mmCIF file of C-alpha atoms and ligand atoms in Angstrom:
data_model
loop_
_atom_site.group_PDB
_atom_site.id
_atom_site.type_symbol
_atom_site.label_atom_id
_atom_site.label_comp_id
_atom_site.label_asym_id
_atom_site.label_seq_id
_atom_site.Cartn_x
_atom_site.Cartn_y
_atom_site.Cartn_z
ATOM 1 C CA MET A 1351 107.223 64.631 88.126
ATOM 2 C CA ARG A 1352 105.177 61.920 89.779
ATOM 3 C CA TYR A 1353 101.375 62.177 89.894
ATOM 4 C CA VAL A 1354 98.622 60.846 92.114
ATOM 5 C CA GLU A 1355 95.652 59.795 90.014
ATOM 6 C CA VAL A 1356 92.390 59.198 91.861
ATOM 7 C CA GLY A 1357 88.726 60.097 91.479
ATOM 8 C CA GLY A 1358 89.215 61.429 87.959
ATOM 9 C CA ALA A 1359 91.937 63.849 89.071
ATOM 10 C CA LYS A 1360 95.618 63.790 88.174
ATOM 11 C CA VAL A 1361 97.602 65.810 90.675
ATOM 12 C CA SER A 1362 101.369 66.316 90.919
ATOM 13 C CA ALA A 1363 102.981 64.845 94.044
ATOM 14 C CA ILE A 1364 104.607 68.237 94.575
ATOM 15 C CA GLY A 1365 102.407 71.265 94.060
ATOM 16 C CA LEU A 1366 102.972 74.971 94.535
ATOM 17 C CA GLY A 1367 101.592 76.751 97.596
ATOM 18 C CA CYS A 1368 100.672 80.373 96.837
ATOM 19 C CA TRP A 1369 99.860 81.866 100.254
ATOM 20 C CA GLN A 1370 103.121 83.795 99.932
ATOM 21 C CA PHE A 1371 101.860 85.652 96.825
ATOM 22 C CA GLY A 1372 100.904 89.171 97.793
ATOM 23 C CA SER A 1373 100.496 88.290 101.459
ATOM 24 C CA ARG A 1374 102.083 90.689 103.917
ATOM 25 C CA GLU A 1375 102.554 87.985 106.579
ATOM 26 C CA TRP A 1376 105.541 86.475 104.800
ATOM 27 C CA GLY A 1377 107.293 89.821 104.357
ATOM 28 C CA TYR A 1378 108.594 88.972 100.868
ATOM 29 C CA GLY A 1379 107.812 92.441 99.526
ATOM 30 C CA ASP A 1380 106.521 93.894 96.293
ATOM 31 C CA SER A 1381 109.133 92.585 93.887
ATOM 32 C CA TYR A 1382 108.298 89.039 95.001
ATOM 33 C CA ALA A 1383 104.587 89.628 94.315
ATOM 34 C CA GLN A 1384 105.202 91.388 91.013
ATOM 35 C CA THR A 1385 107.979 89.261 89.566
ATOM 36 C CA THR A 1386 109.094 86.162 91.484
ATOM 37 C CA ALA A 1387 105.583 84.847 92.170
ATOM 38 C CA ARG A 1388 104.741 84.896 88.461
ATOM 39 C CA GLU A 1389 108.038 83.218 87.586
ATOM 40 C CA LEU A 1390 107.294 80.530 90.183
ATOM 41 C CA VAL A 1391 103.959 79.652 88.570
ATOM 42 C CA ARG A 1392 105.397 79.408 85.061
ATOM 43 C CA ARG A 1393 108.484 77.468 86.147
ATOM 44 C CA ALA A 1394 106.242 75.107 88.122
ATOM 45 C CA LEU A 1395 104.323 74.276 84.947
ATOM 46 C CA ASP A 1396 107.607 73.767 83.029
ATOM 47 C CA LEU A 1397 108.590 71.184 85.654
ATOM 48 C CA GLY A 1398 105.309 69.274 85.460
ATOM 49 C CA ILE A 1399 103.816 70.706 88.658
ATOM 50 C CA ASN A 1400 100.110 71.093 87.976
ATOM 51 C CA LEU A 1401 98.691 71.543 91.491
ATOM 52 C CA ILE A 1402 98.618 75.284 92.131
ATOM 53 C CA ASP A 1403 97.071 76.045 95.523
ATOM 54 C CA THR A 1404 95.681 79.429 96.431
ATOM 55 C CA ALA A 1405 92.752 80.868 98.432
ATOM 56 C CA GLU A 1406 90.493 83.901 98.330
ATOM 57 C CA ILE A 1407 91.938 85.017 101.683
ATOM 58 C CA TYR A 1408 95.604 84.995 100.565
ATOM 59 C CA GLY A 1409 96.539 88.655 100.139
ATOM 60 C CA PHE A 1410 92.760 89.306 100.114
ATOM 61 C CA GLY A 1411 92.423 88.126 96.516
ATOM 62 C CA ARG A 1412 95.879 89.185 95.364
ATOM 63 C CA SER A 1413 97.241 85.651 95.305
ATOM 64 C CA GLU A 1414 94.414 84.441 93.044
ATOM 65 C CA ARG A 1415 94.953 87.392 90.709
ATOM 66 C CA ILE A 1416 98.691 86.741 90.488
ATOM 67 C CA VAL A 1417 98.108 83.043 89.763
ATOM 68 C CA GLY A 1418 95.572 83.879 87.049
ATOM 69 C CA GLU A 1419 97.835 86.433 85.366
ATOM 70 C CA ALA A 1420 100.845 84.137 85.552
ATOM 71 C CA LEU A 1421 98.978 81.179 84.048
ATOM 72 C CA GLY A 1422 97.815 83.231 81.083
ATOM 73 C CA ASP A 1423 97.344 80.933 78.102
ATOM 74 C CA ARG A 1424 98.743 77.934 80.019
ATOM 75 C CA ARG A 1425 95.637 77.455 82.159
ATOM 76 C CA ASP A 1426 95.067 73.929 80.794
ATOM 77 C CA GLU A 1427 98.405 72.769 82.217
ATOM 78 C CA ALA A 1428 97.266 73.567 85.745
ATOM 79 C CA PHE A 1429 95.043 71.896 88.311
ATOM 80 C CA ILE A 1430 93.811 75.035 90.056
ATOM 81 C CA ALA A 1431 92.883 74.672 93.708
ATOM 82 C CA THR A 1432 91.406 77.567 95.623
ATOM 83 C CA LYS A 1433 89.427 77.918 98.835
ATOM 84 C CA VAL A 1434 86.356 79.627 100.211
ATOM 85 C CA PHE A 1435 87.016 81.369 103.523
ATOM 86 C CA PRO A 1436 84.200 80.143 105.740
ATOM 87 C CA VAL A 1437 82.653 83.402 106.934
ATOM 88 C CA VAL A 1438 78.898 82.687 106.788
ATOM 89 C CA PRO A 1439 79.413 79.841 104.288
ATOM 90 C CA LEU A 1440 75.747 79.413 103.365
ATOM 91 C CA ALA A 1441 74.984 77.985 99.915
ATOM 92 C CA PRO A 1442 74.391 81.305 98.053
ATOM 93 C CA VAL A 1443 77.509 82.781 99.683
ATOM 94 C CA VAL A 1444 79.642 79.821 98.599
ATOM 95 C CA GLU A 1445 78.275 80.154 95.070
ATOM 96 C CA ASP A 1446 78.938 83.886 94.937
ATOM 97 C CA ARG A 1447 82.445 83.543 96.343
ATOM 98 C CA ALA A 1448 83.337 80.766 93.887
ATOM 99 C CA LYS A 1449 82.319 83.045 91.013
ATOM 100 C CA ARG A 1450 84.468 85.848 92.414
ATOM 101 C CA SER A 1451 87.455 83.518 92.797
ATOM 102 C CA ALA A 1452 87.036 82.305 89.218
ATOM 103 C CA ARG A 1453 86.942 85.915 88.011
ATOM 104 C CA ARG A 1454 90.133 86.806 89.881
ATOM 105 C CA LEU A 1455 91.791 83.671 88.534
ATOM 106 C CA GLY A 1456 90.541 84.504 85.049
ATOM 107 C CA VAL A 1457 89.090 81.009 84.550
ATOM 108 C CA SER A 1458 85.684 79.534 83.830
ATOM 109 C CA LEU A 1459 86.436 76.348 85.765
ATOM 110 C CA ILE A 1460 88.010 75.771 89.176
ATOM 111 C CA ASP A 1461 89.479 72.264 89.342
ATOM 112 C CA LEU A 1462 89.301 71.954 93.133
ATOM 113 C CA TYR A 1463 87.240 74.201 95.404
ATOM 114 C CA GLN A 1464 88.015 73.714 99.091
ATOM 115 C CA VAL A 1465 86.283 74.779 102.297
ATOM 116 C CA HIS A 1466 89.244 76.466 104.010
ATOM 117 C CA TRP A 1467 88.273 75.724 107.637
ATOM 118 C CA PRO A 1468 85.299 74.157 109.372
ATOM 119 C CA ASN A 1469 82.775 76.713 110.591
ATOM 120 C CA PRO A 1470 81.542 75.811 114.085
ATOM 121 C CA VAL A 1471 78.290 77.774 113.727
ATOM 122 C CA VAL A 1472 76.995 77.356 110.173
ATOM 123 C CA PRO A 1473 75.744 73.801 109.534
ATOM 124 C CA LEU A 1474 78.025 71.841 107.256
ATOM 125 C CA SER A 1475 74.955 70.830 105.212
ATOM 126 C CA ALA A 1476 74.473 74.481 104.133
ATOM 127 C CA THR A 1477 78.099 74.821 103.012
ATOM 128 C CA MET A 1478 78.047 71.527 101.146
ATOM 129 C CA ASP A 1479 74.767 72.562 99.428
ATOM 130 C CA GLY A 1480 76.773 75.469 98.037
ATOM 131 C CA MET A 1481 79.577 73.143 96.965
ATOM 132 C CA ARG A 1482 77.034 70.933 95.169
ATOM 133 C CA ARG A 1483 75.564 73.973 93.399
ATOM 134 C CA VAL A 1484 78.930 75.117 92.040
ATOM 135 C CA GLN A 1485 79.621 71.600 90.830
ATOM 136 C CA ASP A 1486 76.170 71.330 89.226
ATOM 137 C CA THR A 1487 76.610 74.620 87.367
ATOM 138 C CA GLY A 1488 79.961 73.429 86.007
ATOM 139 C CA LEU A 1489 82.032 76.094 87.763
ATOM 140 C CA VAL A 1490 83.852 73.559 89.950
ATOM 141 C CA THR A 1491 85.028 70.049 89.115
ATOM 142 C CA HIS A 1492 86.037 68.627 92.497
ATOM 143 C CA ALA A 1493 84.970 69.580 96.023
ATOM 144 C CA GLY A 1494 87.568 69.592 98.776
ATOM 145 C CA VAL A 1495 87.915 70.503 102.432
ATOM 146 C CA SER A 1496 90.767 71.763 104.573
ATOM 147 C CA ASN A 1497 91.596 71.443 108.263
ATOM 148 C CA PHE A 1498 88.815 68.844 108.647
ATOM 149 C CA SER A 1499 88.962 65.856 110.994
ATOM 150 C CA LEU A 1500 88.241 62.467 109.412
ATOM 151 C CA GLN A 1501 84.726 62.405 110.872
ATOM 152 C CA ARG A 1502 83.974 65.851 109.477
ATOM 153 C CA TRP A 1503 85.443 64.957 106.092
ATOM 154 C CA GLN A 1504 83.184 61.885 105.948
ATOM 155 C CA ARG A 1505 80.205 63.989 107.023
ATOM 156 C CA ALA A 1506 81.030 66.534 104.295
ATOM 157 C CA GLU A 1507 80.769 63.679 101.774
ATOM 158 C CA ARG A 1508 77.388 62.614 103.108
ATOM 159 C CA GLU A 1509 76.115 66.204 102.966
ATOM 160 C CA LEU A 1510 77.476 66.683 99.450
ATOM 161 C CA GLY A 1511 76.126 63.341 98.285
ATOM 162 C CA GLY A 1512 79.384 62.543 96.517
ATOM 163 C CA PRO A 1513 83.125 62.363 96.980
ATOM 164 C CA VAL A 1514 85.029 65.185 98.632
ATOM 165 C CA LEU A 1515 88.261 64.591 96.770
ATOM 166 C CA SER A 1516 90.765 66.014 99.223
ATOM 167 C CA ASN A 1517 91.460 67.289 102.695
ATOM 168 C CA GLN A 1518 94.245 69.875 102.949
ATOM 169 C CA VAL A 1519 95.921 69.674 106.343
ATOM 170 C CA ARG A 1520 99.138 70.634 108.095
ATOM 171 C CA PHE A 1521 101.410 67.665 107.576
ATOM 172 C CA SER A 1522 105.160 67.385 107.876
ATOM 173 C CA LEU A 1523 107.796 65.569 109.899
ATOM 174 C CA VAL A 1524 106.977 67.827 112.838
ATOM 175 C CA ASP A 1525 103.209 67.479 112.487
ATOM 176 C CA ARG A 1526 102.322 63.892 111.826
ATOM 177 C CA ARG A 1527 98.721 63.677 112.994
ATOM 178 C CA PRO A 1528 97.283 63.040 109.485
ATOM 179 C CA GLU A 1529 99.193 59.749 109.406
ATOM 180 C CA ARG A 1530 96.885 58.326 112.074
ATOM 181 C CA ASP A 1531 93.568 58.355 110.236
ATOM 182 C CA LEU A 1532 93.375 60.751 107.261
ATOM 183 C CA VAL A 1533 96.074 59.073 105.177
ATOM 184 C CA PRO A 1534 94.844 55.477 105.708
ATOM 185 C CA TRP A 1535 91.281 56.537 104.864
ATOM 186 C CA ALA A 1536 92.354 58.485 101.766
ATOM 187 C CA ALA A 1537 94.365 55.477 100.622
ATOM 188 C CA SER A 1538 91.516 53.019 101.108
ATOM 189 C CA GLU A 1539 88.792 55.240 99.593
ATOM 190 C CA GLY A 1540 90.656 56.858 96.714
ATOM 191 C CA ARG A 1541 90.889 60.352 98.177
ATOM 192 C CA ILE A 1542 93.848 62.715 98.540
ATOM 193 C CA VAL A 1543 95.558 64.280 101.533
ATOM 194 C CA ILE A 1544 97.132 67.605 100.543
ATOM 195 C CA ALA A 1545 99.976 68.384 102.952
ATOM 196 C CA TYR A 1546 100.305 72.073 103.725
ATOM 197 C CA SER A 1547 103.343 73.565 105.465
ATOM 198 C CA PRO A 1548 105.230 70.372 104.494
ATOM 199 C CA LEU A 1549 108.519 72.121 105.330
ATOM 200 C CA ALA A 1550 107.093 73.405 108.621
ATOM 201 C CA GLN A 1551 107.246 76.879 107.040
ATOM 202 C CA GLY A 1552 110.942 76.526 106.231
ATOM 203 C CA LEU A 1553 112.069 75.034 109.543
ATOM 204 C CA LEU A 1554 112.911 71.709 107.859
ATOM 205 C CA GLY A 1555 115.074 73.446 105.266
ATOM 206 C CA GLY A 1556 117.680 73.741 108.028
ATOM 207 C CA ARG A 1557 118.477 77.411 107.311
ATOM 208 C CA TYR A 1558 117.327 78.709 110.660
ATOM 209 C CA ASP A 1559 118.842 78.528 114.115
ATOM 210 C CA ARG A 1560 119.110 80.668 117.253
ATOM 211 C CA ASP A 1561 121.309 83.188 115.377
ATOM 212 C CA HIS A 1562 119.393 83.156 112.074
ATOM 213 C CA LEU A 1563 115.695 83.762 112.572
ATOM 214 C CA PRO A 1564 113.214 84.372 109.751
ATOM 215 C CA SER A 1565 111.538 87.732 109.430
ATOM 216 C CA GLY A 1566 107.785 88.345 109.175
ATOM 217 C CA MET A 1567 105.151 86.372 111.022
ATOM 218 C CA ARG A 1568 107.313 83.273 111.417
ATOM 219 C CA ALA A 1569 109.514 85.008 113.996
ATOM 220 C CA ASN A 1570 106.502 85.019 116.303
ATOM 221 C CA THR A 1571 105.405 81.416 115.910
ATOM 222 C CA PRO A 1572 106.266 78.589 118.315
ATOM 223 C CA ALA A 1573 108.256 76.601 115.740
ATOM 224 C CA PHE A 1574 110.774 79.422 115.310
ATOM 225 C CA LEU A 1575 111.348 80.170 118.991
ATOM 226 C CA PRO A 1576 115.111 79.954 119.551
ATOM 227 C CA ASP A 1577 114.601 77.111 122.059
ATOM 228 C CA ASN A 1578 112.531 75.151 119.573
ATOM 229 C CA LEU A 1579 115.038 75.734 116.781
ATOM 230 C CA GLU A 1580 117.597 74.275 119.163
ATOM 231 C CA ARG A 1581 115.360 71.292 119.905
ATOM 232 C CA ALA A 1582 114.848 70.696 116.158
ATOM 233 C CA GLN A 1583 118.597 70.363 115.513
ATOM 234 C CA PRO A 1584 118.800 66.540 115.950
ATOM 235 C CA LEU A 1585 115.983 66.109 113.394
ATOM 236 C CA ILE A 1586 117.666 68.538 111.005
ATOM 237 C CA HIS A 1587 120.933 66.676 111.507
ATOM 238 C CA THR A 1588 119.203 63.427 110.439
ATOM 239 C CA LEU A 1589 117.726 65.198 107.410
ATOM 240 C CA ARG A 1590 121.218 66.437 106.493
ATOM 241 C CA GLU A 1591 122.776 62.991 106.832
ATOM 242 C CA ILE A 1592 120.153 61.351 104.622
ATOM 243 C CA ALA A 1593 120.304 64.272 102.195
ATOM 244 C CA GLN A 1594 124.017 63.641 101.722
ATOM 245 C CA THR A 1595 123.480 60.074 100.545
ATOM 246 C CA HIS A 1596 120.940 61.304 97.962
ATOM 247 C CA SER A 1597 122.960 64.366 96.891
ATOM 248 C CA ALA A 1598 119.923 66.300 98.016
ATOM 249 C CA THR A 1599 119.015 68.996 100.534
ATOM 250 C CA PRO A 1600 117.281 68.616 103.920
ATOM 251 C CA ALA A 1601 114.130 70.255 102.499
ATOM 252 C CA GLN A 1602 113.991 67.743 99.649
ATOM 253 C CA ILE A 1603 114.254 64.842 102.090
ATOM 254 C CA ALA A 1604 111.525 66.357 104.267
ATOM 255 C CA LEU A 1605 109.258 66.588 101.219
ATOM 256 C CA GLY A 1606 110.245 63.095 100.067
ATOM 257 C CA TRP A 1607 109.153 61.758 103.461
ATOM 258 C CA VAL A 1608 105.702 63.388 103.228
ATOM 259 C CA ILE A 1609 104.893 62.284 99.701
ATOM 260 C CA ARG A 1610 106.030 58.752 100.464
ATOM 261 C CA ARG A 1611 102.725 58.380 102.364
ATOM 262 C CA PRO A 1612 100.038 56.892 100.105
ATOM 263 C CA ASN A 1613 97.638 59.269 98.311
ATOM 264 C CA THR A 1614 99.512 62.228 99.772
ATOM 265 C CA VAL A 1615 100.769 65.250 97.866
ATOM 266 C CA ALA A 1616 102.606 68.292 99.254
ATOM 267 C CA ILE A 1617 102.258 71.964 98.358
ATOM 268 C CA PRO A 1618 105.408 73.743 99.555
ATOM 269 C CA GLY A 1619 105.564 77.500 99.148
ATOM 270 C CA ALA A 1620 108.804 78.955 97.783
ATOM 271 C CA SER A 1621 110.645 82.226 98.205
ATOM 272 C CA THR A 1622 112.836 81.701 95.115
ATOM 273 C CA VAL A 1623 112.702 79.874 91.791
ATOM 274 C CA GLU A 1624 115.685 77.803 92.886
ATOM 275 C CA GLN A 1625 113.724 76.498 95.892
ATOM 276 C CA LEU A 1626 110.813 75.617 93.632
ATOM 277 C CA GLU A 1627 113.117 73.681 91.302
ATOM 278 C CA ARG A 1628 114.548 71.738 94.237
ATOM 279 C CA ASN A 1629 111.097 71.063 95.610
ATOM 280 C CA ALA A 1630 109.931 69.709 92.253
ATOM 281 C CA ALA A 1631 112.984 67.431 92.105
ATOM 282 C CA ALA A 1632 112.030 65.996 95.524
ATOM 283 C CA ALA A 1633 109.295 64.027 93.749
ATOM 284 C CA ASP A 1634 112.031 61.797 92.283
ATOM 285 C CA ILE A 1635 113.772 61.025 95.579
ATOM 286 C CA GLU A 1636 113.272 57.425 96.651
ATOM 287 C CA LEU A 1637 113.806 57.004 100.365
ATOM 288 C CA THR A 1638 114.447 53.506 101.672
ATOM 289 C CA ASP A 1639 112.344 51.983 104.465
ATOM 290 C CA GLU A 1640 115.374 52.321 106.747
ATOM 291 C CA GLU A 1641 115.717 56.054 105.969
ATOM 292 C CA ASP A 1642 111.995 56.560 106.410
ATOM 293 C CA GLY A 1643 112.230 54.850 109.810
ATOM 294 C CA ARG A 1644 115.188 56.998 110.884
ATOM 295 C CA LEU A 1645 113.335 60.161 109.919
ATOM 296 C CA SER A 1646 110.177 59.076 111.718
ATOM 297 C CA ALA A 1647 112.208 58.213 114.833
ATOM 298 C CA ALA A 1648 114.040 61.562 114.785
ATOM 299 C CA ALA A 1649 110.695 63.325 114.293
ATOM 300 C CA GLY A 1650 109.219 61.351 117.200
ATOM 301 C CA ALA A 1651 112.053 62.522 119.449
ATOM 302 C CA TYR A 1652 111.460 66.199 118.604
ATOM 303 C CA ASP A 1653 109.813 67.735 121.633
ATOM 304 C CA PRO A 1654 109.161 71.457 121.136
ATOM 305 C CA VAL A 1655 107.951 73.939 123.707
ATOM 306 C CA ARG A 1656 104.218 74.173 123.045
ATOM 307 C CA GLY A 1657 100.989 75.563 124.410
ATOM 308 C CA LEU A 1658 100.925 78.187 127.124
ATOM 309 C CA GLU A 1659 104.666 78.063 127.659
ATOM 310 C CA ALA A 1660 105.264 78.915 123.980
ATOM 311 C CA VAL A 1661 102.650 81.690 124.059
ATOM 312 C CA ARG A 1662 104.266 83.177 127.171
ATOM 313 C CA THR A 1663 107.728 83.115 125.597
ATOM 314 C CA ILE A 1664 106.491 84.755 122.382
ATOM 315 C CA ALA A 1665 104.652 87.459 124.349
ATOM 316 C CA SER A 1666 107.701 88.267 126.457
ATOM 317 C CA ARG A 1667 109.967 88.386 123.357
ATOM 318 C CA ARG A 1668 107.534 90.779 121.652
ATOM 319 C CA LEU A 1669 107.332 92.946 124.748
ATOM 320 C CA SER A 1670 111.105 93.222 125.071
ATOM 321 C CA SER A 1671 111.467 94.072 121.370
ATOM 322 C CA LEU A 1672 108.810 96.814 121.757
ATOM 323 C CA LEU A 1673 110.620 98.186 124.810
ATOM 324 C CA ARG A 1674 113.930 98.256 122.910
ATOM 325 C CA ARG A 1675 112.418 100.550 120.216
HETATM 326 N N1 NAP B 977 94.721 75.240 104.203
HETATM 327 C C1 NAP B 977 95.362 75.930 105.111
HETATM 328 O O1 NAP B 977 94.826 76.286 106.173
HETATM 329 C C2 NAP B 977 96.787 76.317 104.831
HETATM 330 C C3 NAP B 977 97.604 76.830 105.862
HETATM 331 C C4 NAP B 977 98.936 77.126 105.553
HETATM 332 C C5 NAP B 977 99.419 76.931 104.260
HETATM 333 N N2 NAP B 977 98.582 76.465 103.283
HETATM 334 C C6 NAP B 977 99.062 76.243 101.900
HETATM 335 O O2 NAP B 977 100.256 75.474 101.951
HETATM 336 C C7 NAP B 977 101.302 76.165 101.275
HETATM 337 C C8 NAP B 977 102.628 75.806 101.902
HETATM 338 O O3 NAP B 977 102.624 75.994 103.306
HETATM 339 P P1 NAP B 977 103.505 77.126 103.999
HETATM 340 O O4 NAP B 977 103.861 78.134 102.999
HETATM 341 O O5 NAP B 977 102.799 77.510 105.248
HETATM 342 O O6 NAP B 977 104.806 76.336 104.507
HETATM 343 P P2 NAP B 977 105.988 75.503 103.772
HETATM 344 O O7 NAP B 977 105.617 75.151 102.412
HETATM 345 O O8 NAP B 977 106.313 74.417 104.742
HETATM 346 O O9 NAP B 977 107.187 76.541 103.801
HETATM 347 C C9 NAP B 977 107.385 77.448 102.760
HETATM 348 C C10 NAP B 977 108.662 78.226 103.032
HETATM 349 O O10 NAP B 977 109.775 77.333 103.223
HETATM 350 C C11 NAP B 977 110.955 77.871 102.619
HETATM 351 N N3 NAP B 977 111.379 76.924 101.566
HETATM 352 C C12 NAP B 977 110.658 76.502 100.485
HETATM 353 N N4 NAP B 977 111.372 75.651 99.726
HETATM 354 C C13 NAP B 977 112.564 75.493 100.344
HETATM 355 C C14 NAP B 977 113.713 74.751 100.038
HETATM 356 N N5 NAP B 977 113.789 73.955 98.963
HETATM 357 N N6 NAP B 977 114.786 74.837 100.891
HETATM 358 C C15 NAP B 977 114.726 75.613 102.010
HETATM 359 N N7 NAP B 977 113.651 76.359 102.337
HETATM 360 C C16 NAP B 977 112.565 76.297 101.511
HETATM 361 C C17 NAP B 977 110.549 79.227 102.048
HETATM 362 O O11 NAP B 977 110.769 80.236 103.040
HETATM 363 P P3 NAP B 977 112.185 81.029 103.255
HETATM 364 O O12 NAP B 977 113.016 80.847 102.036
HETATM 365 O O13 NAP B 977 111.764 82.432 103.489
HETATM 366 O O14 NAP B 977 112.743 80.399 104.487
HETATM 367 C C18 NAP B 977 109.053 79.072 101.835
HETATM 368 O O15 NAP B 977 108.340 80.273 101.816
HETATM 369 C C19 NAP B 977 100.895 77.641 101.357
HETATM 370 O O16 NAP B 977 101.517 78.427 100.369
HETATM 371 C C20 NAP B 977 99.397 77.528 101.152
HETATM 372 O O17 NAP B 977 99.111 77.367 99.779
HETATM 373 C C21 NAP B 977 97.294 76.137 103.565
#
């Protein structure tokens, strides 16, 4: 495993995303929550993955509980990242919710506590006061944010009066906005960009097409519309070609591309232990500049149906499936 070491933190380039644990949206069922999820956490540690990312909102606390139980006496091997869901994120609320998360995780210290989303109503200063409090009391080591623009991330630092170690954002070959400003800033200031949905929720694994759609919430998202799956095929073809030269899989190449950006780590979720093992191995893939350029060009040419048109298509698909029942 490769690690990014900045700001006193040592974080694996590939982490483990735990939204899937106990969350109904993914449709993985009870045996996943009861067995596979726990195996994923322990296998991740075996492979040198220390970044374990969860949130109080995932499965309404279930994900944190599963992570805590799975870690057991191996807590010290993990860099535990969780998030406060920003409903009324005033300082005392942040403090209270951090304590509850720690209890569910069964730990006395949260390595990274992240503000899950910006709150447009509550002043950021109030939320960051809460983040400072949990750091001052020793419950949290590093403060982080998620889904923040660069300006808001910088403002969060000013309000905290210290570094906000990381910003967790959607970042993959099909969502490259963080490359513009977040990654360069993180690289110059010694911060970390944590890439979520680095496989575009499985799209970049190349398993899905018009005739093989995922179940659960993904079936009703723009990326998995049959037309968009069709439009993603040239990019997936490029991933496959490059994968062949590395004896790797398309998903591994997609992850390799993300973590090739400076100060960037990725937290793919996994539905099986085998996927997790492959994802961990992606940290060792060394793409050439030429391959990186080909991937970026193929990603640039991907032009999915978006916005209102996508919403309309999803609505009409849902309506016809309801009418068929
Ligand atoms: N901060 C935020 O707002 C936010 C938002 C979203 C996610 N997150 C975090 O980011 C994590 C990851 O994001 P995500 O789960 O949305 O998307 P993702 O990591 O891009 O996709 C995960 C899915 O891809 C498939 N997959 C994983 N490894 C694979 C492999 N080697 N080959 C082929 N397919 C593979 C699996 O689904 P199938 O096998 O079922 O296809 C898996 O559930 C989450 O668990 C969560 O911790 C944070």
